PDB file of C-alpha atoms in Angstrom:
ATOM      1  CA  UNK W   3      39.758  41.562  35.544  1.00  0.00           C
ATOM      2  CA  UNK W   4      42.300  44.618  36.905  1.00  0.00           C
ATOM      3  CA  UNK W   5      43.438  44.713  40.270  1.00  0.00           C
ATOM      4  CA  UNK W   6      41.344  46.702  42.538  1.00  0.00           C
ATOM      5  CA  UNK W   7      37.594  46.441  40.147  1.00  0.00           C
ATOM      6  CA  UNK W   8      34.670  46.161  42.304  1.00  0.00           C
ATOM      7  CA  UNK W   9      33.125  43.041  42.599  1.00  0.00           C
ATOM      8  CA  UNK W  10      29.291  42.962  44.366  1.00  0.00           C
ATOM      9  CA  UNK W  11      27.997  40.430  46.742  1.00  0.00           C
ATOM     10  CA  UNK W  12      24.464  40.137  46.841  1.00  0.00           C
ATOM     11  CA  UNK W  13      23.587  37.417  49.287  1.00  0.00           C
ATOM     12  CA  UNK W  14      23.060  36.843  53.071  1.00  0.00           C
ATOM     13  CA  UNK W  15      25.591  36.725  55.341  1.00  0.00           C
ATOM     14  CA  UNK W  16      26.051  32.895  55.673  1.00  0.00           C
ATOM     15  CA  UNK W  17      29.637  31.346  56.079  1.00  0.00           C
ATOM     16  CA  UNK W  18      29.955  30.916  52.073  1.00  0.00           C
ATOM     17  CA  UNK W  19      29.263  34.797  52.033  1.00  0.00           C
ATOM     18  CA  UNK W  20      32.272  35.338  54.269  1.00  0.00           C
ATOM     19  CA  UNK W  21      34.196  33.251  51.920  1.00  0.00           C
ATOM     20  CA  UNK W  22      33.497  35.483  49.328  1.00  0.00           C
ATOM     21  CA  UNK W  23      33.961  38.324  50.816  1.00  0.00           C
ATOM     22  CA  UNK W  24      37.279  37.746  52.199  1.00  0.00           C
ATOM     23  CA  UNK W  25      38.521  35.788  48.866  1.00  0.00           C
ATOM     24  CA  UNK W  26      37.453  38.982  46.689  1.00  0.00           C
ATOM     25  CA  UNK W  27      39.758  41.557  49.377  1.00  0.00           C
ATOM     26  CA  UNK W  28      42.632  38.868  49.132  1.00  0.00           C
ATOM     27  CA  UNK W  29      42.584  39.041  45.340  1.00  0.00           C
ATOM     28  CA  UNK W  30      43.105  42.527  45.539  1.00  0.00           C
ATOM     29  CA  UNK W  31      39.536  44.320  44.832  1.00  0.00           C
ATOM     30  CA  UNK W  32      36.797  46.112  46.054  1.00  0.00           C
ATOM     31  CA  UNK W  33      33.763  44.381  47.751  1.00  0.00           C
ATOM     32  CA  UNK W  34      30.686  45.724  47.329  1.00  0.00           C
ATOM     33  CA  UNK W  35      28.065  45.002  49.490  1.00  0.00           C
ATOM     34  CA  UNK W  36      24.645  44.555  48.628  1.00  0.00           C
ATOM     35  CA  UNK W  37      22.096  43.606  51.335  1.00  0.00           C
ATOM     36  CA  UNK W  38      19.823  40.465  50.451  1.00  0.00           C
ATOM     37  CA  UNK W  39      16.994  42.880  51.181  1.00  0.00           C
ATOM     38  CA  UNK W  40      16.872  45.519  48.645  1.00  0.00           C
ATOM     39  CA  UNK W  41      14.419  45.814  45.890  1.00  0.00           C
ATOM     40  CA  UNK W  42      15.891  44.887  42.417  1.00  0.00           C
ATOM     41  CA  UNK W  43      15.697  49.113  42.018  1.00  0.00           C
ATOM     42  CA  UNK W  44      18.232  49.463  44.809  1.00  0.00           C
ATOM     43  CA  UNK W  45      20.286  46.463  43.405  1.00  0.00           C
ATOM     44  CA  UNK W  46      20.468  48.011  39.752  1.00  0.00           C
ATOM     45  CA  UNK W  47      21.647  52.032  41.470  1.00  0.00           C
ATOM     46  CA  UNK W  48      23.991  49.970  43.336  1.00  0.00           C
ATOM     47  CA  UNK W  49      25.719  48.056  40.533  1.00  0.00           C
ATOM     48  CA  UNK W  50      26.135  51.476  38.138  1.00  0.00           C
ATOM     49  CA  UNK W  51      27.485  53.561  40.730  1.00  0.00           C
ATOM     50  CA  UNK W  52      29.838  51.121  41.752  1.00  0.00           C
ATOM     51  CA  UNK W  53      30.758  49.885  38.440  1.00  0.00           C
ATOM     52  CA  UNK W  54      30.843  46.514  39.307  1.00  0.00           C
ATOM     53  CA  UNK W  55      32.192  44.437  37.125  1.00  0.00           C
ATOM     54  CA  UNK W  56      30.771  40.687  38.400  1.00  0.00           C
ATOM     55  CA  UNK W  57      28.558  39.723  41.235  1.00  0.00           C
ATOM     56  CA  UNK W  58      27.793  36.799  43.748  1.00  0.00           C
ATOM     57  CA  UNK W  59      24.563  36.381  44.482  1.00  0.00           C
ATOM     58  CA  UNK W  60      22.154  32.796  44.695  1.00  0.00           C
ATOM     59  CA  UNK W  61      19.840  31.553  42.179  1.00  0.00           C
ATOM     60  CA  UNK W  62      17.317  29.804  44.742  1.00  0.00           C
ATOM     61  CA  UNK W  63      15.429  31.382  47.807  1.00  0.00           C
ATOM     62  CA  UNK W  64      13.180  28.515  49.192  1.00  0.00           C
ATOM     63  CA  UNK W  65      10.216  30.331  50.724  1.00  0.00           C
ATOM     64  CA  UNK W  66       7.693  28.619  52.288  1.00  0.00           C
ATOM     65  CA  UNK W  67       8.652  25.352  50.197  1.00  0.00           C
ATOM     66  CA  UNK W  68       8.433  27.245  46.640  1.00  0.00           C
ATOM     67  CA  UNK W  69      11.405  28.449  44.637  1.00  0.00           C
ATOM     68  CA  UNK W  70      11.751  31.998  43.578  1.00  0.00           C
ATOM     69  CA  UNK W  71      14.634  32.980  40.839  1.00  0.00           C
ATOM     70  CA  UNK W  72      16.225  35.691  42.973  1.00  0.00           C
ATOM     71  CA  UNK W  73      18.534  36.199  39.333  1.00  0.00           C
ATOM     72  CA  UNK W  74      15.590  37.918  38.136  1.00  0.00           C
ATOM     73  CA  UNK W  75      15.212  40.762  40.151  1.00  0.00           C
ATOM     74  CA  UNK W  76      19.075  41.444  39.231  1.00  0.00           C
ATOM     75  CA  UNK W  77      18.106  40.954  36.041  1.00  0.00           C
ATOM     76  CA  UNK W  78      15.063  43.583  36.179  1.00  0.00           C
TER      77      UNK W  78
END
């Protein structure tokens, strides 16, 4: 990947977010934040304007003791 390509995070801000965060500006490109909120919609206009070129984001939310495939609505 070139220096400076964007690279989304779509996750909560827990302490492995910061990681990311901070490993992706130390590698020398763009962060693009995506808040764990938005609708896969918002998530899809985010990506193409941006351009990003990978993204972070986690494969299991545990609500209410069932597992949804939060990949999916990125996926959408």
């Amino acid at each position: 990947m070139d220096g400076g390509s964007a690279i989304a995070i779509d996750m909560p801000m827990y302490v492995y977010s910061v990681i990311i965060y901070l490993a992706i500006v130390l590698a020398g490109h763009v962060v693009v934040s995506i808040a764990d909120s938005f609708a896969s919609l918002e998530i899809s206009t985010r990506l193409k304007i941006s351009e990003a070129k990978a993204i972070f984001t986690r494969i299991l939310l545990f609500v209410v003791r069932k597992d949804y495939l939060c990949i999916a609505s990125i996926l959408q």
